Coordinates of N, CA and C in Angstrom, one line a residue:
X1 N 0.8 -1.2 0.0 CA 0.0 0.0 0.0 C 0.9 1.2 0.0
X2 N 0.8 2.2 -1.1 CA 1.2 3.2 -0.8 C 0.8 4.2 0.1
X3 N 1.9 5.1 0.6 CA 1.8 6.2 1.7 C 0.6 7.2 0.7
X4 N 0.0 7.5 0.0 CA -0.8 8.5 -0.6 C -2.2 7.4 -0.2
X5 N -2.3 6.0 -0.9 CA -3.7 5.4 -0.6 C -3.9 5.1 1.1
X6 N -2.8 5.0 1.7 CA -3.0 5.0 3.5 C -3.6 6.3 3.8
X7 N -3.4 7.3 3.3 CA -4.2 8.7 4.0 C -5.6 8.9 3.4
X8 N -6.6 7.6 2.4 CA -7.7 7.5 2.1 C -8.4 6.2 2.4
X9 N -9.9 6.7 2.5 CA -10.6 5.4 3.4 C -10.2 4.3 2.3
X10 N -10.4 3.3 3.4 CA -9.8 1.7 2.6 C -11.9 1.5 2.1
X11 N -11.9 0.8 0.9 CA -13.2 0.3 0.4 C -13.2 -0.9 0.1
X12 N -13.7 -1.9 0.1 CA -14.0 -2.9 -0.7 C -15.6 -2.2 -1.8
X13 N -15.1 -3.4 -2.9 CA -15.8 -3.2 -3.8 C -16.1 -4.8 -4.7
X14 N -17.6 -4.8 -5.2 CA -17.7 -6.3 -5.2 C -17.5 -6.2 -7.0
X15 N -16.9 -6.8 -7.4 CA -16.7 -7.6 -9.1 C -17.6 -8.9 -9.8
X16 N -18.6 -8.5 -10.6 CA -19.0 -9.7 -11.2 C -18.9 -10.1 -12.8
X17 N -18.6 -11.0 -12.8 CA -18.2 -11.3 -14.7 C -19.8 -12.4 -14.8
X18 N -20.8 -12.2 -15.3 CA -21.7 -12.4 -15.7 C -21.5 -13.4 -17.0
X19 N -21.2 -15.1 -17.5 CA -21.0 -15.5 -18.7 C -21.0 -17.1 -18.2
X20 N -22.1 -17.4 -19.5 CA -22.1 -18.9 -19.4 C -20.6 -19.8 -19.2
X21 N -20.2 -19.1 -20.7 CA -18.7 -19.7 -21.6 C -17.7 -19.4 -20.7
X22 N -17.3 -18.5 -20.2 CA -16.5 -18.3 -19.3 C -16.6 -19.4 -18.0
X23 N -17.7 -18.8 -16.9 CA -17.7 -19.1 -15.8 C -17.7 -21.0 -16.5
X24 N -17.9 -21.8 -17.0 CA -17.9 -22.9 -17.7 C -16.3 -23.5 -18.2
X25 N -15.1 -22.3 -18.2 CA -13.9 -22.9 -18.8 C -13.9 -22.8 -20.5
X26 N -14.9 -22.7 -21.0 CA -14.6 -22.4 -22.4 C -13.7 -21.6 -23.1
X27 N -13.9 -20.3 -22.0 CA -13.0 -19.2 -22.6 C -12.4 -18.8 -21.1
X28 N -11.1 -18.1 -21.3 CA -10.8 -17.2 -20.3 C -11.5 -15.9 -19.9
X29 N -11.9 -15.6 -18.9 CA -12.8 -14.3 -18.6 C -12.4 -13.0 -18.8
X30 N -12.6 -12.4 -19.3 CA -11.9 -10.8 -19.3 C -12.7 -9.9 -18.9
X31 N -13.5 -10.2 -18.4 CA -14.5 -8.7 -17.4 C -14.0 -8.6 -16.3
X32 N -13.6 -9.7 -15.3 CA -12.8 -9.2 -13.8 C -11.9 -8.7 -13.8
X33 N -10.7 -8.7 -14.8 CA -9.8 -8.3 -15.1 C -9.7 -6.8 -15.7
X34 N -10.4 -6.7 -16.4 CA -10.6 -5.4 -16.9 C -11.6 -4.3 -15.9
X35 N -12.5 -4.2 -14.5 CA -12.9 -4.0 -13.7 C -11.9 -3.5 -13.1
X36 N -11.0 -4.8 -12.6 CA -9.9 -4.7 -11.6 C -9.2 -3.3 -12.0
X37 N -8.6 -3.7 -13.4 CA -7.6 -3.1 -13.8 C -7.7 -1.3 -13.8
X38 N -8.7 -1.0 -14.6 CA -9.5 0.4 -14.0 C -9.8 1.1 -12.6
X39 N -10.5 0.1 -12.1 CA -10.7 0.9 -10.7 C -9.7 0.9 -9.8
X40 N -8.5 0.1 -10.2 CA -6.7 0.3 -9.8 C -6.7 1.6 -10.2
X41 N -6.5 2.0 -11.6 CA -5.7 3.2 -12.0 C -7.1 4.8 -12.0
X42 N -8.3 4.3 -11.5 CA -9.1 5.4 -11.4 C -8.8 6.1 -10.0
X43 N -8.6 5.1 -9.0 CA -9.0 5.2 -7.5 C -7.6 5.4 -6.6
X44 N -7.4 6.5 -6.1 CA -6.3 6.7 -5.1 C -6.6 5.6 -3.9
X45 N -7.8 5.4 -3.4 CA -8.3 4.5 -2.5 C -7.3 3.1 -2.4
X46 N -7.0 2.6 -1.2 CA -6.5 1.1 -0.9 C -7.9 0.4 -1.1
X47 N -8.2 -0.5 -2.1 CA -8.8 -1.0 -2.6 C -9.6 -2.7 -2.1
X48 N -10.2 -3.4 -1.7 CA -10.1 -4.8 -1.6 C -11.5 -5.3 -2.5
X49 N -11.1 -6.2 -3.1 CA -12.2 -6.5 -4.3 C -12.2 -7.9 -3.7
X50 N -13.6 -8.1 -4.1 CA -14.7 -9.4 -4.2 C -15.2 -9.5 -5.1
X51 N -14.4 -10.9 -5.9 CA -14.7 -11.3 -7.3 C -15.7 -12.3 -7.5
X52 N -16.2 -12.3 -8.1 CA -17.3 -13.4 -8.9 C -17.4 -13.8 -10.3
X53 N -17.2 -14.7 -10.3 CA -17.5 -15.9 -12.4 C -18.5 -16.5 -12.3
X54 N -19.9 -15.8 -12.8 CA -21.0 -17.1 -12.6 C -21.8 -16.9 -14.0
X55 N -22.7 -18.1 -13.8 CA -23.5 -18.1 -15.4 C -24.4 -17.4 -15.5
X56 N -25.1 -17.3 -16.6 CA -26.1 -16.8 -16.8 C -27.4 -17.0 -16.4
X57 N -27.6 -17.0 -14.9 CA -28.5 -17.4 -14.3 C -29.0 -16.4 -13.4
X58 N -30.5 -16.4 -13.3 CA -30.7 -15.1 -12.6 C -30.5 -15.0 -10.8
X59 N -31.2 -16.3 -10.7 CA -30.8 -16.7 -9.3 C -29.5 -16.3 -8.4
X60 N -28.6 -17.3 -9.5 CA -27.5 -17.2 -8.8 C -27.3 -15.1 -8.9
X61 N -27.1 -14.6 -9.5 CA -26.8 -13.3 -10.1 C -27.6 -12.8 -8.7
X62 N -28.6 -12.5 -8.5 CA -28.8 -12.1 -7.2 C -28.3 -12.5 -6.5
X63 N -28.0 -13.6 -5.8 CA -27.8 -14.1 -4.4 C -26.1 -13.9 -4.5
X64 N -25.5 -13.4 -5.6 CA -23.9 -13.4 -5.3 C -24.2 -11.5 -5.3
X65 N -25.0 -10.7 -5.9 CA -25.2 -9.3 -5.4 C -25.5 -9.0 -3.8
X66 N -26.4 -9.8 -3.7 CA -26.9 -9.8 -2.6 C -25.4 -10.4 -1.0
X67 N -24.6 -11.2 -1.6 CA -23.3 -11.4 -0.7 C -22.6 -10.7 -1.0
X68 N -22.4 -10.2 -1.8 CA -21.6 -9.0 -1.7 C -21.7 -7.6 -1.4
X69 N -23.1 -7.4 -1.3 CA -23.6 -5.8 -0.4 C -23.9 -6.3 1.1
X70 N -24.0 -7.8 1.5 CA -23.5 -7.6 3.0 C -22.4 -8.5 3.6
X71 N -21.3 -8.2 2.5 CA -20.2 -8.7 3.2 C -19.4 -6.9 3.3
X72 N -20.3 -6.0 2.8 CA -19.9 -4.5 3.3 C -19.5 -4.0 1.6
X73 N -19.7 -4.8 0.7 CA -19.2 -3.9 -1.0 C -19.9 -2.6 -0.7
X74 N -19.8 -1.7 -0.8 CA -20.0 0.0 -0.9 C -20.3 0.2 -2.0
X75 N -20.0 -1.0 -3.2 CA -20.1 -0.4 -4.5 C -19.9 -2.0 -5.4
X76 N -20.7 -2.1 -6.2 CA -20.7 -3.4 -6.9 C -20.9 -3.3 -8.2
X77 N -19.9 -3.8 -9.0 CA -19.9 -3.6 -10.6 C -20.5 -5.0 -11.2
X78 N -21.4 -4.9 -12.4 CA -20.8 -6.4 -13.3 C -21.2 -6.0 -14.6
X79 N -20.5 -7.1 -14.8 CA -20.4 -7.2 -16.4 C -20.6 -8.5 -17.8
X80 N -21.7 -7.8 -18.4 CA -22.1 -8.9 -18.9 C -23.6 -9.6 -18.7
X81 N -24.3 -10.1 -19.9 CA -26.0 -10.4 -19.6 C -26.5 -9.2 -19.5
X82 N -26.4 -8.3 -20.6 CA -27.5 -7.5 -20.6 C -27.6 -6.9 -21.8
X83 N -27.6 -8.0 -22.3 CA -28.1 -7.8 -23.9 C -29.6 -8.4 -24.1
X84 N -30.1 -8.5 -25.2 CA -31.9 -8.5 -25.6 C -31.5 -10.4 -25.8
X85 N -30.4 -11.0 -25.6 CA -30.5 -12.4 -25.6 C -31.1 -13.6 -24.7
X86 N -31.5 -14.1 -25.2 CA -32.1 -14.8 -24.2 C -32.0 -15.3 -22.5
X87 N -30.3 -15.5 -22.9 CA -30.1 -15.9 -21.5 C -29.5 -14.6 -20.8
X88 N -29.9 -13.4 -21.5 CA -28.9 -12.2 -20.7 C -30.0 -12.0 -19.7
X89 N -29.9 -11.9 -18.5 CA -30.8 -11.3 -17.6 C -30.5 -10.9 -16.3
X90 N -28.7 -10.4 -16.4 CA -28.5 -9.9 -15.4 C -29.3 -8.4 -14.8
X91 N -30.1 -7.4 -15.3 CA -30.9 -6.4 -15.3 C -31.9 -6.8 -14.9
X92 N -32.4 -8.0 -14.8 CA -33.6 -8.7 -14.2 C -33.1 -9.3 -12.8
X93 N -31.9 -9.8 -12.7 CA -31.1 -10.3 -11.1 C -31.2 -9.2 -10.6
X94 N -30.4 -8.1 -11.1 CA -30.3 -6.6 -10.3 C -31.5 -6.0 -9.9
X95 N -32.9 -5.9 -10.8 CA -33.6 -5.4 -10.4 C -34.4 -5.8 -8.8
X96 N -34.2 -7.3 -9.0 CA -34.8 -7.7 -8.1 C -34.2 -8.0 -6.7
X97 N -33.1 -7.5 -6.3 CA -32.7 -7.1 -5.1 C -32.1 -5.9 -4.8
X98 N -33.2 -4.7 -5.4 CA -33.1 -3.2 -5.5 C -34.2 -3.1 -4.7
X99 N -33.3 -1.9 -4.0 CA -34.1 -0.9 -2.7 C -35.1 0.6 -3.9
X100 N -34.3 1.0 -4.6 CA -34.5 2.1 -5.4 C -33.3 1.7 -6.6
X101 N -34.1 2.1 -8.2 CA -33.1 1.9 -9.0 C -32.4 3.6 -9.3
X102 N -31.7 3.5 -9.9 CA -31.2 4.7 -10.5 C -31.0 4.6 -11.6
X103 N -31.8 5.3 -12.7 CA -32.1 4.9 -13.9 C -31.0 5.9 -14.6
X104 N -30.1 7.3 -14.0 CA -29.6 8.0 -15.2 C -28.4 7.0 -15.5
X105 N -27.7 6.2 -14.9 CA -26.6 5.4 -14.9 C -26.4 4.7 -16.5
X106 N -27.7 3.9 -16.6 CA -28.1 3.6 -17.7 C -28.3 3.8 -19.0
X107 N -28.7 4.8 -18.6 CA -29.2 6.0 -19.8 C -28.0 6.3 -20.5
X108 N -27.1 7.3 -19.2 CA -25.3 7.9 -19.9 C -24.7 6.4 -20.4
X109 N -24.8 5.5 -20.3 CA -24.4 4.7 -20.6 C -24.5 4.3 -22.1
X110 N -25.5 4.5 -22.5 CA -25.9 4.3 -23.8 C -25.9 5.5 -24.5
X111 N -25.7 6.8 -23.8 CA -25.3 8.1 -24.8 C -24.1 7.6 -25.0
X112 N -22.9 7.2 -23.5 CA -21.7 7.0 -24.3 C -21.3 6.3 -25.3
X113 N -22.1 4.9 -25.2 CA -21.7 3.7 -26.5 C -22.7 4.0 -27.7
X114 N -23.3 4.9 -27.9 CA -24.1 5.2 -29.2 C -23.0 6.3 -29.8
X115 N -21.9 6.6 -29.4 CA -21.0 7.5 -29.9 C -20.0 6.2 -31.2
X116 N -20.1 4.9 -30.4 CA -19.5 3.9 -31.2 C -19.8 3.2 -32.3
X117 N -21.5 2.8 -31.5 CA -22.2 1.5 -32.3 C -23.8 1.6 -32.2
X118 N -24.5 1.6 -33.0 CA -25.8 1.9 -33.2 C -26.5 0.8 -32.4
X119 N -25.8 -0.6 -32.1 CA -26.3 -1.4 -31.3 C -26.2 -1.1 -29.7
X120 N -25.7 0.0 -29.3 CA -25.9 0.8 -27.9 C -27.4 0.7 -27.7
X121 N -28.4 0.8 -28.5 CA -30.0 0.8 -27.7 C -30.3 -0.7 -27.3
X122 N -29.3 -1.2 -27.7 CA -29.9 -2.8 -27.5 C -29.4 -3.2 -25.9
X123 N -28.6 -2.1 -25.5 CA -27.9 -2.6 -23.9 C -29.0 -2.2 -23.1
X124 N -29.3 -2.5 -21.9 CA -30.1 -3.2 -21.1 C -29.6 -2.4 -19.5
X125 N -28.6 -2.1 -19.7 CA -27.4 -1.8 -18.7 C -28.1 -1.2 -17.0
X126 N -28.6 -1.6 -15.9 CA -29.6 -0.7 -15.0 C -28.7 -0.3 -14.0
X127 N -28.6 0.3 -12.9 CA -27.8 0.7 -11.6 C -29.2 0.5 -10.5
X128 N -28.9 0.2 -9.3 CA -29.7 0.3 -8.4 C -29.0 0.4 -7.1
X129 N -29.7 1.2 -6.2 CA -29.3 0.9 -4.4 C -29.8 -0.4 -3.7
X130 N -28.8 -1.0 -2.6 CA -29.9 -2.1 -1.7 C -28.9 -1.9 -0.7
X131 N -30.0 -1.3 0.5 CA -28.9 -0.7 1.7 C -28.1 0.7 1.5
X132 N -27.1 0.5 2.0 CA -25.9 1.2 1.7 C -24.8 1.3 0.6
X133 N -25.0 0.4 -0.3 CA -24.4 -0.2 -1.9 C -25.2 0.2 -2.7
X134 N -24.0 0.5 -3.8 CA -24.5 0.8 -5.4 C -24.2 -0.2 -6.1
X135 N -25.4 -0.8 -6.9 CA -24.8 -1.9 -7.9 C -25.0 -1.1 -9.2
X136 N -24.3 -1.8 -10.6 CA -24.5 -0.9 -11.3 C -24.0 -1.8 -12.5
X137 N -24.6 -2.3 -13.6 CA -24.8 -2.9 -15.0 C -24.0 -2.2 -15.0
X138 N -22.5 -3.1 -16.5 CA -21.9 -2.7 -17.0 C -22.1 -3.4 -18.4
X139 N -21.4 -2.8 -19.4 CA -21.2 -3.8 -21.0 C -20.2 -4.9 -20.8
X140 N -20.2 -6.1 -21.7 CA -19.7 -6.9 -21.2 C -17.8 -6.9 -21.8
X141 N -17.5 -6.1 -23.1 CA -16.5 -5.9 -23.4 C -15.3 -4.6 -22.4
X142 N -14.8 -5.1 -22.7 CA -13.5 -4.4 -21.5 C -13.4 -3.2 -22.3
X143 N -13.3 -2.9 -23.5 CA -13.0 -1.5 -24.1 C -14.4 -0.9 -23.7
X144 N -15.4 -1.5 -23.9 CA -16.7 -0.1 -23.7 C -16.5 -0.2 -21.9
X145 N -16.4 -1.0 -21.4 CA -16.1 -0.9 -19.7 C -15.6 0.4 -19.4
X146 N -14.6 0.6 -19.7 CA -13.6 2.0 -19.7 C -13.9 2.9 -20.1
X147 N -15.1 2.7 -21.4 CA -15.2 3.7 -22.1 C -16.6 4.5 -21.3
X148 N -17.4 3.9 -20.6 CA -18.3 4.0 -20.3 C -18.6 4.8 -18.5
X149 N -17.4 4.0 -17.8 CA -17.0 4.8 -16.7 C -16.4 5.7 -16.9
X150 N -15.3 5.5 -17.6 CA -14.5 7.5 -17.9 C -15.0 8.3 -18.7
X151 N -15.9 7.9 -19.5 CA -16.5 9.4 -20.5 C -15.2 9.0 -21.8
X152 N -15.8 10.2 -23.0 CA -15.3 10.3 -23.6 C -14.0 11.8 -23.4
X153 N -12.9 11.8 -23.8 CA -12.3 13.1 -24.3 C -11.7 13.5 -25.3
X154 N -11.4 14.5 -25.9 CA -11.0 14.9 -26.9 C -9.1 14.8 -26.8
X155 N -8.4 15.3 -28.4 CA -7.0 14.6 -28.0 C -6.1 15.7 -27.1
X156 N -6.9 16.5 -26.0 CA -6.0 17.3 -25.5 C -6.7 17.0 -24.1
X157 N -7.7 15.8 -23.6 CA -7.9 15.6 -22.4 C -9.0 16.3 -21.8
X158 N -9.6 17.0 -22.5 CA -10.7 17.4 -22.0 C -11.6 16.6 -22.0
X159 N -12.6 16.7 -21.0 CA -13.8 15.8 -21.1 C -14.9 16.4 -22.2
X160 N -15.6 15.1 -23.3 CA -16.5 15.7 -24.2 C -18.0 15.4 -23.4
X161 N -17.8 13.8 -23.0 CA -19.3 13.2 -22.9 C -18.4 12.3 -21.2
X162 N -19.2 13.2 -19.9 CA -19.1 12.9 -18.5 C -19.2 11.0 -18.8
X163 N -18.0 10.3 -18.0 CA -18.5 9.0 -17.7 C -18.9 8.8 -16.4
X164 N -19.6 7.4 -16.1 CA -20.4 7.4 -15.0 C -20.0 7.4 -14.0
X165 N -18.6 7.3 -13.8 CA -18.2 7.0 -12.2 C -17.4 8.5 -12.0
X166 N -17.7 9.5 -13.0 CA -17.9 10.8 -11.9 C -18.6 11.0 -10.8
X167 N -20.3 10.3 -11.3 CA -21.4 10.6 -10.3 C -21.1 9.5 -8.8
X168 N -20.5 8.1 -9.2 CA -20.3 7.4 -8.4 C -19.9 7.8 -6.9
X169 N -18.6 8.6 -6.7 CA -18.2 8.7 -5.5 C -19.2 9.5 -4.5
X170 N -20.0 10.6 -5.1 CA -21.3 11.1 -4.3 C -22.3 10.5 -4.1
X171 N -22.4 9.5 -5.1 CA -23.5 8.7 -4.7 C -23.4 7.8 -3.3
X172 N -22.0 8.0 -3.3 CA -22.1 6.6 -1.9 C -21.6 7.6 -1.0
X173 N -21.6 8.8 -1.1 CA -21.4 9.5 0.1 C -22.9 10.0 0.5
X174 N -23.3 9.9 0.0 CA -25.0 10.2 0.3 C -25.8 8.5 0.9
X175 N -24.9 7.6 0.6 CA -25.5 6.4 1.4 C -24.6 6.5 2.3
X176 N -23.6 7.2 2.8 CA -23.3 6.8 3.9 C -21.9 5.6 4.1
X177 N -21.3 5.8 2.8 CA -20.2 5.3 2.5 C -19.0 5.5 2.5
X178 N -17.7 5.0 2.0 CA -16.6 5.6 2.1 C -16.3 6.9 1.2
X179 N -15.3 7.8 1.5 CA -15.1 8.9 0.5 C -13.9 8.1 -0.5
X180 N -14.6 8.2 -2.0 CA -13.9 7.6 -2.2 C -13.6 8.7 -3.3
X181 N -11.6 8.7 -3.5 CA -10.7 9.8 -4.3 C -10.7 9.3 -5.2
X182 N -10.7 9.7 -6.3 CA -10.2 9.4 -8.1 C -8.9 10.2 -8.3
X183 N -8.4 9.7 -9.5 CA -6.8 10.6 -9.8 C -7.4 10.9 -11.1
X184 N -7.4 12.5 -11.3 CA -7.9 13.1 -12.5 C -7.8 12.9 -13.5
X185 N -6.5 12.1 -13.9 CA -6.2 12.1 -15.3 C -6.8 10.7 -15.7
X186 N -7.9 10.1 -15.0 CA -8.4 9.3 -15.0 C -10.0 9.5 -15.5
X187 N -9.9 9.8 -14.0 CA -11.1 9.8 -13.9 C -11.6 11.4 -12.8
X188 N -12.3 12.3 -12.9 CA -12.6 13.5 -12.4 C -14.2 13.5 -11.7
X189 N -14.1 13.1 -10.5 CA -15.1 12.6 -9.3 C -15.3 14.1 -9.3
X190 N -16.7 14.6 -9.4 CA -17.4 15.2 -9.2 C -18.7 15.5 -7.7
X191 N -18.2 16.4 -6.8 CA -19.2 16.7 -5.7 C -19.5 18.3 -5.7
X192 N -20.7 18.5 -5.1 CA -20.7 19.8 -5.0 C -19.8 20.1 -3.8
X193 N -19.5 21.3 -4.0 CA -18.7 22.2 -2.7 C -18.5 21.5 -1.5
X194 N -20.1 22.0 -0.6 CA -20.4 21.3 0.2 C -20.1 20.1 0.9
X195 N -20.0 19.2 -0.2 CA -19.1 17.9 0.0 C -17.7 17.4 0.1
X196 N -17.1 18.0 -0.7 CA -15.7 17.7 -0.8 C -14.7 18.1 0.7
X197 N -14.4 16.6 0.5 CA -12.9 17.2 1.6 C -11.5 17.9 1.4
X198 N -10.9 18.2 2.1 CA -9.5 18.5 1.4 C -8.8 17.3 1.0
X199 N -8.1 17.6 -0.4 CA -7.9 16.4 -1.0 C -6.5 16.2 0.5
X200 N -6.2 13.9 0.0 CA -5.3 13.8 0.7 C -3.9 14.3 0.0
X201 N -2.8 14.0 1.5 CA -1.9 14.5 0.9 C -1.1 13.2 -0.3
X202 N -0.9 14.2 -1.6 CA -0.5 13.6 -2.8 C 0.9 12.5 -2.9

């Protein structure tokens, strides 16, 4: 652990890779990996992740959401099943162990990937609260993953099109969660005034 992530609250955060083929051995998985790898280089935060590989099953898909917002996740990603296919129904697991959804998550979600692919209306993608955790649909490929939490920028770094995990960190400060820091050239956590602490020392 670095001296800069010791001076910010420690989180856990829960990871799910949503796939028949995968969780099965067919293929090697690349949604945990690419989760991991992001919320490494987004988050000043000392980090502890709770991973999951399961199929496309709705059942299971809740009851591993559901262990991971009370083994204390603050914040729960996944990825994958939530396309118009038959067996995709992770949006249907999530919905159904939701306190309150939060529907703009979804929404920016598909402004950002309609910048790519006209098949962006076909994503499914929902966010919801249960408790004091945010869970939150992701796409199942690692490039829109990234593309979709950090927003778009132009080639001098500006932000064009806000990604979702601006709103993230105030969202879970309003449940009553950890503060959790981003490193700007990443990612640019957004709070009003009011909220912000002094950043830690760098």
């Amino acid at each position: 652990m670095t001296e800069n992530a010791a001076a910010c609250d420690a989180v856990r955060i829960g990871i799910v890779s949503v796939s028949d083929r995968a969780s099965s051995g067919v293929y090697v998985d690349q949604g945990l990996p690419a989760l991991q790898d992001w919320l490494g280089r987004a988050l000043r935060n000392p980090v502890t992740f709770e991973s999951r590989l399961i199929p496309d099953e709705q059942e299971q898909i809740s009851q591993a959401l559901i262990e991971l917002v009370d083994a204390g996740c603050c914040l729960v990603l996944t990825t994958g099943g939530t396309g118009p296919a038959l067996r995709d129904v992770t949006p249907e697991a999530t919905l159904a162990i939701a306190d309150k959804e939060m529907p703009g998550f979804g929404e920016q979600m598909r402004q950002i990937s309609l910048r790519f692919v006209p098949t962006a209306i076909l994503s499914r993608q929902v966010a919801v609260i249960r408790g004091q955790s945010l869970v939150i649909n992701l796409p199942g490929q690692p490039k829109a993953i990234a593309q979709t939490l950090e927003g778009l920028k132009d080639a001098d770094g500006k932000s064009l099109v806000p990604g979702i995990f601006a709103a993230v960190p105030y969202c879970i400060d309003l449940l009553g969660g950890p503060y959790l820091e981003t490193r700007s050239e990443v990612c640019d956590a957004f709070r009003p005034k009011s909220a912000q602490r002094a950043p830690s020392a760098r």
